[in-house]
Short mmCIF file of C-alpha atoms in Angstrom, two decimals:
data_model
loop_
_atom_site.label_atom_id
_atom_site.label_comp_id
_atom_site.label_asym_id
_atom_site.label_seq_id
_atom_site.Cartn_x
_atom_site.Cartn_y
_atom_site.Cartn_z
CA UNK O 718 -0.15 -0.02 0.00
CA UNK O 719 1.63 3.34 -1.25
CA UNK O 720 0.69 6.20 0.65
CA UNK O 721 1.06 10.09 -0.31
CA UNK O 722 0.44 13.06 2.15
CA UNK O 723 -0.50 16.43 1.24
CA UNK O 724 -0.46 19.28 3.62
CA UNK O 725 -2.15 22.64 2.43
CA UNK O 726 -2.93 25.99 3.80
CA UNK O 727 -6.08 27.91 3.03
CA UNK O 728 -4.28 29.38 -0.10
CA UNK O 729 -3.69 25.55 -1.34
CA UNK O 730 -0.05 26.38 -1.31
CA UNK O 731 1.56 22.87 -0.73
CA UNK O 732 3.25 22.78 2.91
CA UNK O 733 4.62 19.19 2.54
CA UNK O 734 3.94 16.44 0.20
CA UNK O 735 5.36 13.15 0.13
CA UNK O 736 5.95 9.89 2.41
CA UNK O 737 3.61 10.24 5.39
CA UNK O 738 6.91 9.05 7.15
CA UNK O 739 8.84 11.97 6.24
CA UNK O 740 6.14 14.66 7.90
CA UNK O 741 7.53 16.83 10.53
CA UNK O 742 7.00 16.19 13.76
CA UNK O 743 7.17 17.82 17.19
CA UNK O 744 9.91 16.90 19.72
CA UNK O 745 7.54 17.35 23.05
CA UNK O 746 5.58 14.95 21.25
CA UNK O 747 8.56 12.48 20.44
CA UNK O 748 9.58 12.38 24.33
CA UNK O 749 6.16 11.75 25.21
CA UNK O 750 5.61 8.64 23.10
CA UNK O 751 9.05 7.60 23.88
CA UNK O 752 8.13 7.74 27.58
CA UNK O 753 5.08 6.10 26.74
CA UNK O 754 6.80 3.09 25.03
CA UNK O 755 10.32 3.04 26.11
CA UNK O 756 9.99 4.74 29.44
CA UNK O 757 12.99 7.01 28.25
CA UNK O 758 13.04 10.44 29.06
CA UNK O 759 15.97 11.17 27.18
CA UNK O 760 15.24 9.14 23.64
CA UNK O 761 17.85 7.59 21.84
CA UNK O 762 17.98 8.39 17.81
CA UNK O 763 16.49 4.86 17.68
CA UNK O 764 13.42 5.17 20.15
CA UNK O 765 13.05 8.76 18.69
CA UNK O 766 12.00 7.62 15.17
CA UNK O 767 10.09 4.76 16.50
CA UNK O 768 7.94 7.26 18.33
CA UNK O 769 7.97 9.33 14.91
CA UNK O 770 6.62 6.07 13.56
CA UNK O 771 3.82 5.30 15.85
CA UNK O 772 2.41 9.09 15.83
CA UNK O 773 1.95 9.00 12.09
CA UNK O 774 0.91 4.89 12.35
CA UNK O 775 -1.83 6.38 14.59
CA UNK O 776 -2.69 9.38 12.38
CA UNK O 777 -3.00 7.18 9.15
CA UNK O 778 -4.93 4.50 11.04
CA UNK O 779 -7.34 7.55 12.60
CA UNK O 780 -8.08 8.48 8.59
CA UNK O 781 -8.60 4.82 7.97
CA UNK O 782 -5.45 4.46 5.42
CA UNK O 783 -7.80 5.43 2.50
CA UNK O 784 -7.78 8.43 0.18
CA UNK O 785 -9.31 11.85 1.44
CA UNK O 786 -9.03 15.04 -0.23
CA UNK O 787 -8.46 18.23 1.77
CA UNK O 788 -9.68 17.46 4.99
CA UNK O 789 -9.61 20.18 7.66
CA UNK O 790 -7.38 19.25 9.96
CA UNK O 791 -9.40 21.63 12.41
CA UNK O 792 -12.06 18.58 12.87
CA UNK O 793 -9.03 16.34 13.95
CA UNK O 794 -6.77 18.13 16.01
CA UNK O 795 -6.52 15.32 18.79
CA UNK O 796 -5.08 13.05 16.17
CA UNK O 797 -3.17 15.15 14.61
CA UNK O 798 -1.57 17.83 17.14
CA UNK O 799 2.22 16.20 16.84
CA UNK O 800 2.46 17.50 13.26
CA UNK O 801 4.92 20.55 13.85
CA UNK O 802 2.77 23.64 11.86
CA UNK O 803 1.72 26.73 13.82
CA UNK O 804 -1.67 27.10 12.76
CA UNK O 805 -3.22 23.54 12.33
CA UNK O 806 -6.47 24.51 12.44
CA UNK O 807 -5.99 26.09 8.95
CA UNK O 808 -4.28 23.33 7.16
CA UNK O 809 -6.02 20.63 5.12
CA UNK O 810 -4.88 17.24 4.80
CA UNK O 811 -4.78 14.88 1.63
CA UNK O 812 -4.05 11.27 1.42
CA UNK O 813 -3.34 9.43 -1.46
CA UNK O 814 -3.49 5.83 -1.32
CA UNK O 815 -2.71 3.26 -4.35
CA UNK S 916 -3.80 -9.70 15.97
CA UNK S 917 -1.64 -12.76 16.21
CA UNK S 918 1.84 -12.14 16.75
CA UNK S 919 4.54 -14.26 15.17
CA UNK S 920 8.24 -14.19 17.06
CA UNK S 921 11.30 -13.90 14.38
CA UNK S 922 13.75 -12.50 17.11
CA UNK S 923 15.28 -16.06 18.34
CA UNK S 924 18.87 -14.30 18.87
CA UNK S 925 17.37 -11.82 20.95
CA UNK S 926 15.85 -14.60 23.26
CA UNK S 927 13.93 -17.38 23.30
CA UNK S 928 10.65 -18.48 24.61
CA UNK S 929 11.01 -20.81 27.92
CA UNK S 930 10.32 -23.94 26.79
CA UNK S 931 6.71 -25.97 28.10
CA UNK S 932 8.43 -28.73 29.85
CA UNK S 933 11.01 -26.62 31.33
CA UNK S 934 8.25 -24.12 32.79
CA UNK S 935 7.10 -27.22 34.33
CA UNK S 936 10.37 -28.21 35.95
CA UNK S 937 10.78 -24.62 37.28
CA UNK S 938 7.65 -24.22 38.62
CA UNK S 939 8.26 -27.78 40.50
CA UNK S 940 11.84 -26.56 41.73
CA UNK S 941 10.08 -23.48 43.16
CA UNK S 942 7.55 -25.07 44.84
CA UNK S 943 10.14 -27.96 46.43
CA UNK S 944 13.69 -27.13 46.29
CA UNK S 945 14.16 -23.60 48.61
CA UNK S 946 17.42 -24.42 50.14
CA UNK S 947 20.72 -22.97 50.50
CA UNK S 948 23.12 -25.26 48.44
CA UNK S 949 25.80 -24.16 51.02
CA UNK S 950 23.83 -24.81 54.32
CA UNK S 951 24.12 -28.77 56.08
CA UNK S 952 21.19 -29.48 56.83
CA UNK S 953 18.64 -31.83 54.61
CA UNK S 954 16.83 -29.00 52.64
CA UNK S 955 20.14 -27.46 51.73
CA UNK S 956 21.95 -30.49 50.68
CA UNK S 957 18.65 -31.59 48.50
CA UNK S 958 19.46 -28.14 46.80
CA UNK S 959 22.85 -29.08 46.58
CA UNK S 960 22.33 -32.24 45.00
CA UNK S 961 19.64 -30.84 42.39
CA UNK S 962 22.76 -28.08 41.65
CA UNK S 963 25.39 -31.02 41.23
CA UNK S 964 23.25 -33.21 39.17
CA UNK S 965 22.35 -30.37 37.01
CA UNK S 966 26.08 -29.54 36.37
CA UNK S 967 26.83 -33.33 35.24
CA UNK S 968 23.56 -32.91 32.86
CA UNK S 969 25.05 -29.90 31.68
CA UNK S 970 28.50 -30.93 31.20
CA UNK S 971 27.39 -34.27 29.45
CA UNK S 972 25.35 -31.87 26.86
CA UNK S 973 28.25 -30.21 25.50
CA UNK S 974 31.32 -33.06 26.27
CA UNK S 975 32.85 -31.59 29.32
CA UNK S 976 33.25 -32.52 32.68
CA UNK S 977 31.15 -31.27 35.75
CA UNK S 978 34.01 -29.38 37.52
CA UNK S 979 34.84 -27.36 33.91
CA UNK S 980 30.99 -25.97 34.12
CA UNK S 981 30.82 -22.79 36.56
CA UNK S 982 27.60 -21.09 36.48
CA UNK S 983 26.89 -17.61 36.59
CA UNK S 984 24.21 -15.18 35.67
CA UNK S 985 24.41 -15.26 31.86
CA UNK S 986 26.56 -14.74 28.75
CA UNK S 987 27.97 -11.19 30.01
CA UNK S 988 29.09 -12.32 32.86
CA UNK S 989 30.17 -15.38 31.48
CA UNK S 990 32.32 -13.63 29.05
CA UNK S 991 33.66 -11.28 31.59
CA UNK S 992 34.55 -13.71 33.63
CA UNK S 993 36.60 -15.42 31.06
CA UNK S 994 38.46 -12.79 29.68
CA UNK S 995 38.90 -10.71 32.88
CA UNK S 996 39.39 -13.81 35.02
CA UNK S 997 41.84 -15.10 32.51
CA UNK S 998 43.66 -11.95 32.62
CA UNK S 999 44.16 -11.75 36.75
CA UNK S 1000 45.13 -14.94 36.81
CA UNK S 1001 48.15 -14.67 34.08
CA UNK S 1002 49.24 -10.90 34.84
CA UNK S 1003 52.61 -11.45 33.03
CA UNK S 1004 50.59 -11.08 29.44
CA UNK S 1005 49.35 -7.88 28.39
CA UNK S 1006 47.69 -8.94 24.60
CA UNK S 1007 44.48 -9.95 23.56
CA UNK S 1008 43.20 -10.68 20.18
CA UNK S 1009 39.91 -10.46 19.19
CA UNK S 1010 38.04 -10.04 16.04
CA UNK S 1011 35.88 -7.30 14.53
CA UNK S 1012 32.33 -8.60 14.58
CA UNK S 1013 32.42 -9.55 18.42
CA UNK S 1014 29.35 -8.91 20.76
CA UNK S 1015 29.66 -6.21 22.99
CA UNK S 1016 30.03 -8.28 25.94
CA UNK S 1017 33.50 -9.18 24.62
CA UNK S 1018 34.45 -5.85 23.30
CA UNK S 1019 33.62 -3.60 26.31
CA UNK S 1020 35.13 -6.17 28.40
CA UNK S 1021 38.51 -6.10 26.49
CA UNK S 1022 37.85 -2.11 26.37
CA UNK S 1023 37.88 -2.41 30.23
CA UNK S 1024 41.34 -4.14 30.20
CA UNK S 1025 42.93 -1.72 27.62
CA UNK S 1026 42.29 1.26 30.01
CA UNK S 1027 44.29 -0.89 32.75
CA UNK S 1028 46.98 -1.18 30.23
CA UNK S 1029 46.38 -4.02 27.96
CA UNK S 1030 47.24 -3.86 24.44
CA UNK S 1031 44.22 -5.44 22.01
CA UNK S 1032 45.04 -6.27 18.34
CA UNK S 1033 41.88 -6.81 15.80
CA UNK S 1034 41.51 -9.52 13.13
CA UNK S 1035 39.52 -8.58 10.28
CA UNK S 1036 36.62 -10.61 8.42
CA UNK S 1037 35.62 -10.85 5.06
CA UNK S 1038 32.96 -10.16 3.39
CA UNK S 1039 30.95 -13.32 4.81
CA UNK S 1040 32.42 -12.33 8.39
CA UNK S 1041 35.04 -15.27 8.46
CA UNK S 1042 38.19 -14.61 9.93
CA UNK S 1043 41.42 -14.45 8.32
CA UNK S 1044 43.19 -17.02 9.72
CA UNK S 1045 46.70 -16.26 8.26
CA UNK S 1046 46.30 -12.76 9.84
CA UNK S 1047 45.20 -14.58 13.29
CA UNK S 1048 48.66 -16.86 13.20
CA UNK S 1049 50.76 -13.95 11.88
CA UNK S 1050 49.23 -11.43 14.68
CA UNK S 1051 49.73 -13.42 18.07
CA UNK S 1052 53.04 -12.33 19.66
CA UNK S 1053 55.11 -13.72 22.77
CA UNK S 1054 52.71 -11.06 24.53
CA UNK S 1055 49.38 -12.27 23.70
CA UNK S 1056 47.63 -14.28 26.44
CA UNK S 1057 44.17 -14.69 24.39
CA UNK S 1058 42.35 -15.33 21.44
CA UNK S 1059 38.77 -14.60 21.95
CA UNK S 1060 36.27 -15.45 18.90
CA UNK S 1061 32.46 -15.53 18.76
CA UNK S 1062 31.64 -19.09 17.30
CA UNK S 1063 28.15 -17.88 15.54
CA UNK S 1064 27.71 -14.39 15.15
CA UNK S 1065 24.65 -12.82 16.63
CA UNK S 1066 23.69 -10.31 13.92
CA UNK S 1067 24.97 -12.29 10.59
CA UNK S 1068 25.23 -15.95 11.47
CA UNK S 1069 28.79 -16.83 10.67
CA UNK S 1070 30.29 -19.80 11.93
CA UNK S 1071 33.83 -19.51 12.26
CA UNK S 1072 35.97 -22.59 11.83
CA UNK S 1073 36.93 -23.08 15.57
CA UNK S 1074 39.04 -26.54 15.09
CA UNK S 1075 41.38 -24.29 12.73
CA UNK S 1076 41.33 -21.08 15.20
CA UNK S 1077 41.89 -23.83 17.83
CA UNK S 1078 45.02 -25.30 15.97
CA UNK S 1079 46.45 -22.14 15.79
CA UNK S 1080 46.51 -20.70 19.41
CA UNK S 1081 47.60 -24.28 20.37
CA UNK S 1082 50.51 -24.04 18.09
CA UNK S 1083 51.17 -20.31 19.61
CA UNK S 1084 50.49 -21.41 23.10
CA UNK S 1085 47.68 -18.82 23.63
CA UNK S 1086 44.62 -19.37 25.23
CA UNK S 1087 41.04 -19.14 23.19
CA UNK S 1088 37.86 -18.29 24.64
CA UNK S 1089 35.13 -18.71 22.42
CA UNK S 1090 31.68 -16.79 22.58
CA UNK S 1091 29.60 -19.38 21.73
CA UNK S 1092 26.04 -17.73 22.92
CA UNK S 1093 24.30 -18.16 19.68
CA UNK S 1094 26.35 -21.25 18.49
CA UNK S 1095 24.62 -23.57 21.14
CA UNK S 1096 21.85 -25.57 19.97
CA UNK S 1097 22.77 -24.57 16.34
CA UNK S 1098 25.76 -26.41 16.01
CA UNK S 1099 26.55 -29.60 17.80
CA UNK S 1100 28.72 -28.96 20.06
CA UNK S 1101 31.11 -31.63 21.60
CA UNK S 1102 34.20 -30.18 23.75
CA UNK S 1103 35.61 -33.49 24.00
CA UNK S 1104 36.53 -33.08 20.46
CA UNK S 1105 37.75 -29.49 20.45
CA UNK S 1106 40.50 -28.00 22.34
CA UNK S 1107 38.83 -24.61 23.82
CA UNK S 1108 40.01 -23.03 26.64
CA UNK S 1109 37.01 -21.08 27.93
CA UNK S 1110 33.44 -21.06 26.27
CA UNK S 1111 30.36 -18.40 26.97
CA UNK S 1112 26.87 -20.50 27.14
CA UNK S 1113 23.47 -18.34 27.78
CA UNK S 1114 19.93 -20.33 28.60
CA UNK S 1115 17.61 -18.02 27.49
CA UNK S 1116 19.30 -18.12 24.17
CA UNK S 1117 18.31 -21.87 24.04
CA UNK S 1118 14.58 -21.93 25.57
CA UNK S 1119 15.78 -21.56 29.06
CA UNK S 1120 15.10 -18.67 31.21
CA UNK S 1121 17.02 -15.15 31.35
CA UNK S 1122 19.42 -14.39 34.53
CA UNK S 1123 21.51 -17.73 34.07
CA UNK S 1124 24.68 -19.06 31.92
CA UNK S 1125 27.73 -20.70 32.27
CA UNK S 1126 31.61 -20.38 31.42
CA UNK S 1127 33.07 -23.45 30.39
CA UNK S 1128 36.60 -23.86 31.90
CA UNK S 1129 38.94 -26.40 30.49
CA UNK S 1130 40.42 -28.49 33.25
CA UNK S 1131 43.94 -27.05 34.06
CA UNK S 1132 42.85 -23.29 32.90
CA UNK S 1133 43.43 -21.06 35.77
CA UNK S 1134 41.06 -17.97 36.15
CA UNK S 1135 40.80 -15.79 38.86
CA UNK S 1136 37.11 -14.84 40.48
CA UNK S 1137 35.53 -11.26 40.01
CA UNK S 1138 32.98 -11.22 42.13
CA UNK S 1139 34.43 -11.92 46.18
CA UNK S 1140 32.57 -13.50 48.55
CA UNK S 1141 31.75 -17.22 49.38
CA UNK S 1142 33.49 -20.09 47.64
CA UNK S 1143 30.74 -21.18 45.24
CA UNK S 1144 31.43 -22.33 42.07
CA UNK S 1145 34.87 -23.51 42.82
CA UNK S 1146 35.54 -20.19 44.52
CA UNK S 1147 35.51 -18.51 40.96
CA UNK S 1148 31.88 -17.32 41.30
CA UNK S 1149 30.87 -16.03 44.72
CA UNK S 1150 27.04 -15.22 45.73
CA UNK S 1151 24.42 -17.90 46.43
CA UNK S 1152 23.83 -19.91 43.56
CA UNK S 1153 20.46 -19.83 41.29
CA UNK S 1154 19.62 -23.01 41.92
CA UNK S 1155 16.17 -22.63 39.80
CA UNK S 1156 18.23 -21.30 36.97
CA UNK S 1157 20.54 -23.64 37.13
CA UNK S 1158 18.53 -26.64 36.70
CA UNK S 1159 16.39 -25.04 33.92
CA UNK S 1160 19.72 -24.14 32.09
CA UNK S 1161 20.81 -27.87 32.10
CA UNK S 1162 17.64 -28.94 31.47
CA UNK S 1163 16.87 -26.69 28.28
CA UNK S 1164 20.21 -27.49 27.42
CA UNK S 1165 19.43 -31.38 27.34
CA UNK S 1166 16.15 -31.06 25.56
CA UNK S 1167 17.86 -28.87 22.90
CA UNK S 1168 20.76 -31.14 22.36
CA UNK S 1169 18.58 -34.50 22.33
CA UNK S 1170 16.95 -33.24 19.31
CA UNK S 1171 19.66 -31.30 17.71
CA UNK S 1172 19.90 -32.63 14.29
CA UNK S 1173 16.04 -32.30 13.62
CA UNK S 1174 16.19 -28.76 14.98
CA UNK S 1175 18.98 -27.84 12.62
CA UNK S 1176 17.17 -29.47 9.23
CA UNK S 1177 13.97 -27.86 10.75
CA UNK S 1178 15.38 -24.31 11.42
CA UNK S 1179 17.58 -24.92 7.30
CA UNK S 1180 14.42 -25.56 5.99
CA UNK S 1181 12.52 -22.59 6.99
CA UNK S 1182 15.72 -20.04 6.22
CA UNK S 1183 15.96 -21.38 2.49
CA UNK S 1184 12.01 -21.21 2.27
CA UNK S 1185 11.83 -17.48 3.81
CA UNK S 1186 15.13 -16.32 1.96
CA UNK S 1187 13.45 -17.55 -1.33
CA UNK S 1188 10.10 -15.99 -0.64
CA UNK S 1189 11.59 -12.80 0.06
CA UNK S 1190 14.07 -12.69 -2.98
CA UNK S 1191 11.00 -13.16 -5.32
CA UNK S 1192 9.10 -10.16 -3.41
CA UNK S 1193 12.24 -8.02 -3.43
CA UNK S 1194 15.04 -8.98 -6.02
CA UNK S 1195 17.23 -6.06 -4.37
CA UNK S 1196 17.66 -8.02 -1.08
CA UNK S 1197 21.00 -8.85 -0.14
CA UNK S 1198 21.69 -11.75 2.46
CA UNK S 1199 24.61 -10.48 5.06
CA UNK S 1200 26.93 -13.55 6.02
CA UNK S 1201 27.53 -16.74 4.57
CA UNK S 1202 24.95 -18.22 2.01
CA UNK S 1203 22.73 -20.35 4.11
CA UNK S 1204 24.24 -23.78 4.82
CA UNK S 1205 26.94 -25.37 6.81
CA UNK S 1206 29.03 -22.18 7.57
CA UNK S 1207 25.97 -20.24 8.94
CA UNK S 1208 23.94 -20.29 11.78
CA UNK S 1209 20.73 -22.22 10.59
CA UNK S 1210 17.94 -19.91 12.09
CA UNK S 1211 19.62 -16.75 11.12
CA UNK S 1212 18.56 -14.52 7.87
CA UNK S 1213 20.18 -11.17 8.20
CA UNK S 1214 18.80 -8.89 5.12
CA UNK S 1215 19.29 -5.77 3.20
CA UNK S 1216 17.31 -3.89 1.43
CA UNK S 1217 17.41 -0.33 -0.78
CA UNK S 1218 15.58 2.74 -0.01
CA UNK S 1219 14.31 2.00 3.61
CA UNK S 1220 15.89 2.39 7.36
CA UNK S 1221 16.04 -0.80 9.74
CA UNK S 1222 13.73 1.13 11.81
CA UNK S 1223 10.86 1.73 9.41
CA UNK S 1224 10.99 -2.21 8.47
CA UNK S 1225 10.90 -3.21 12.31
CA UNK S 1226 8.05 -0.94 12.96
CA UNK S 1227 6.06 -1.34 10.23
CA UNK S 1228 6.66 -5.58 10.59
CA UNK S 1229 5.83 -5.03 14.33
CA UNK S 1230 2.69 -3.42 13.41
CA UNK S 1231 1.76 -6.13 11.28
CA UNK S 1232 2.35 -8.87 14.06
CA UNK S 1233 6.17 -9.59 12.93
CA UNK S 1234 9.02 -9.32 15.56
CA UNK S 1235 11.92 -8.68 14.03
CA UNK S 1236 15.25 -6.93 14.85
CA UNK S 1237 18.41 -4.93 13.64
CA UNK S 1238 21.59 -4.40 14.34
CA UNK S 1239 21.78 -0.49 14.46
CA UNK S 1240 23.50 1.51 17.05
CA UNK S 1241 22.57 5.27 17.82
CA UNK S 1242 25.02 7.91 18.11
CA UNK S 1243 23.99 11.21 19.51
CA UNK S 1244 22.07 12.37 16.47
CA UNK S 1245 22.04 9.76 13.69
CA UNK S 1246 21.62 5.84 13.74
CA UNK S 1247 24.68 3.97 12.66
CA UNK S 1248 24.65 0.77 11.13
CA UNK S 1249 26.00 -2.13 13.37
CA UNK S 1250 29.88 -2.76 13.70
CA UNK S 1251 29.50 -6.20 12.10
CA UNK S 1252 27.81 -4.79 9.28
CA UNK S 1253 30.53 -2.35 8.53
CA UNK S 1254 33.11 -4.70 9.25
CA UNK S 1255 31.80 -7.16 6.57
CA UNK S 1256 31.34 -3.85 4.10
CA UNK S 1257 27.68 -4.07 3.27
CA UNK S 1258 26.96 -1.81 0.35
CA UNK S 1259 26.06 1.98 1.19
CA UNK S 1260 22.98 1.29 -0.82
CA UNK S 1261 21.58 -1.66 1.76
CA UNK S 1262 23.46 -0.94 5.13
CA UNK S 1263 20.94 1.08 6.51
CA UNK S 1264 17.92 -0.95 5.41
CA UNK S 1265 19.09 -4.11 7.34
CA UNK S 1266 17.20 -6.47 9.31
CA UNK S 1267 17.73 -9.62 11.08
CA UNK S 1268 15.13 -12.16 10.81
CA UNK S 1269 15.72 -15.54 13.49
CA UNK S 1270 14.01 -18.24 13.69
CA UNK S 1271 13.17 -20.82 16.23
CA UNK S 1272 11.44 -23.85 17.02
CA UNK S 1273 7.87 -23.00 16.52
CA UNK S 1274 8.41 -21.20 13.31
CA UNK S 1275 6.35 -22.82 10.40
CA UNK S 1276 6.30 -22.53 6.63
CA UNK S 1277 2.95 -20.68 6.89
CA UNK S 1278 4.20 -18.14 8.87
CA UNK S 1279 6.71 -17.58 6.28
CA UNK S 1280 4.28 -16.92 3.81
CA UNK S 1281 2.62 -14.32 6.38
CA UNK S 1282 5.75 -12.35 7.03
CA UNK S 1283 6.59 -12.47 3.19
CA UNK S 1284 3.36 -10.56 2.37
CA UNK S 1285 3.89 -8.36 5.19
CA UNK S 1286 7.36 -7.59 3.91
CA UNK S 1287 5.98 -7.04 0.52
CA UNK S 1288 3.37 -4.40 1.70
CA UNK S 1289 5.60 -2.70 4.26
CA UNK S 1290 8.04 -2.31 1.19
CA UNK S 1291 5.69 -0.91 -0.89
CA UNK S 1292 4.56 1.20 2.37
CA UNK S 1293 7.84 2.44 2.56
CA UNK S 1294 8.98 3.11 -0.89
#
């Protein structure tokens, strides 16, 4: 299953386009998940990368891993709050699944 | 979700027969084996019977078997204990693909003034025997070699290494942690001075291992205290662990030929399946056969990272491993994969699949499908 994520703002400017594993993630969320998964308050790079994948996998599962187009993130903040963007509630997500 | 455990080189589940034995021992044998009363003597007998069983299993004498907390302690006891007992020689030789128990034990000695030499390996992980013979000097105390490599499964020619060590008059320590159960070990036919074993790698419990010390080889203790384990490892014996280790070893040894055949059949099948779905795959280490641990498949793929593969396979119910190590800000390939010079295009996408007695052809099909889906997702 190939997946491509597009993050756009209200002006339809593309902020991110590519494989979801490359989405930018907030450091505090990486730390939070590292603590949850590994009891590791000072996560090494391996734990960090695992935490990132866990966060993104959770988001993709929330969206059913199905193609969706320009979904406003404001309705899904609980599941995307870890994404490293200032104005998440004004952004839109497209997921292309092949 | 059904989980398929494919990380038997990391650890194995405890054999059900060993579990039953453990429960019985926990219920009925609790004495301190050093005590002089009946309850203590009963515990002493249990331990010494287990020592006999363990020794028979590896072709040794009971007095050559020293139980301790596991492979890491056994290796430390072998290397540092031998160095303490023979302080005039200050050089230790090892290879570039050793387990950290060995490399870090030697690092400690280097800090105390010892000199370390490393023998290089070829692209399959085999030691250069000519180099080994050439670098042994008058000052060499010990050669320490991993028998079956934990990452890439390379089985060293211990017989030839042993002959070189004997010819040069140096001691040989062998890390047999991964080898036991996947190689039919018989120490009565091999001249090994020290051999490390760990129970949890062959369906026994964690927290128990042993060091074989050939009769006549002297080592010093590392832990001071009582006179347990022939004065070489102080502390009340882990009777439960000792009995369980010996029993697990006995059970595996009893069926070792069929176990090796089982693992080999599965490895060949799985590798063929993976090659079909991922033609770019590289098998790190020797080809499947007598020079490779039969349950080990270390595979590298392009355009993915080890961590991504492990995560995605785990999400799909499959437990596999990698040999990566972390530095401050990057994930570094393991020293073993670097030593055998895995191509840059593949080295960051390596995983280790290690099969066990409950692995099956049906599971091979499942993980192949999961891997196909994973690669498709990541690329």
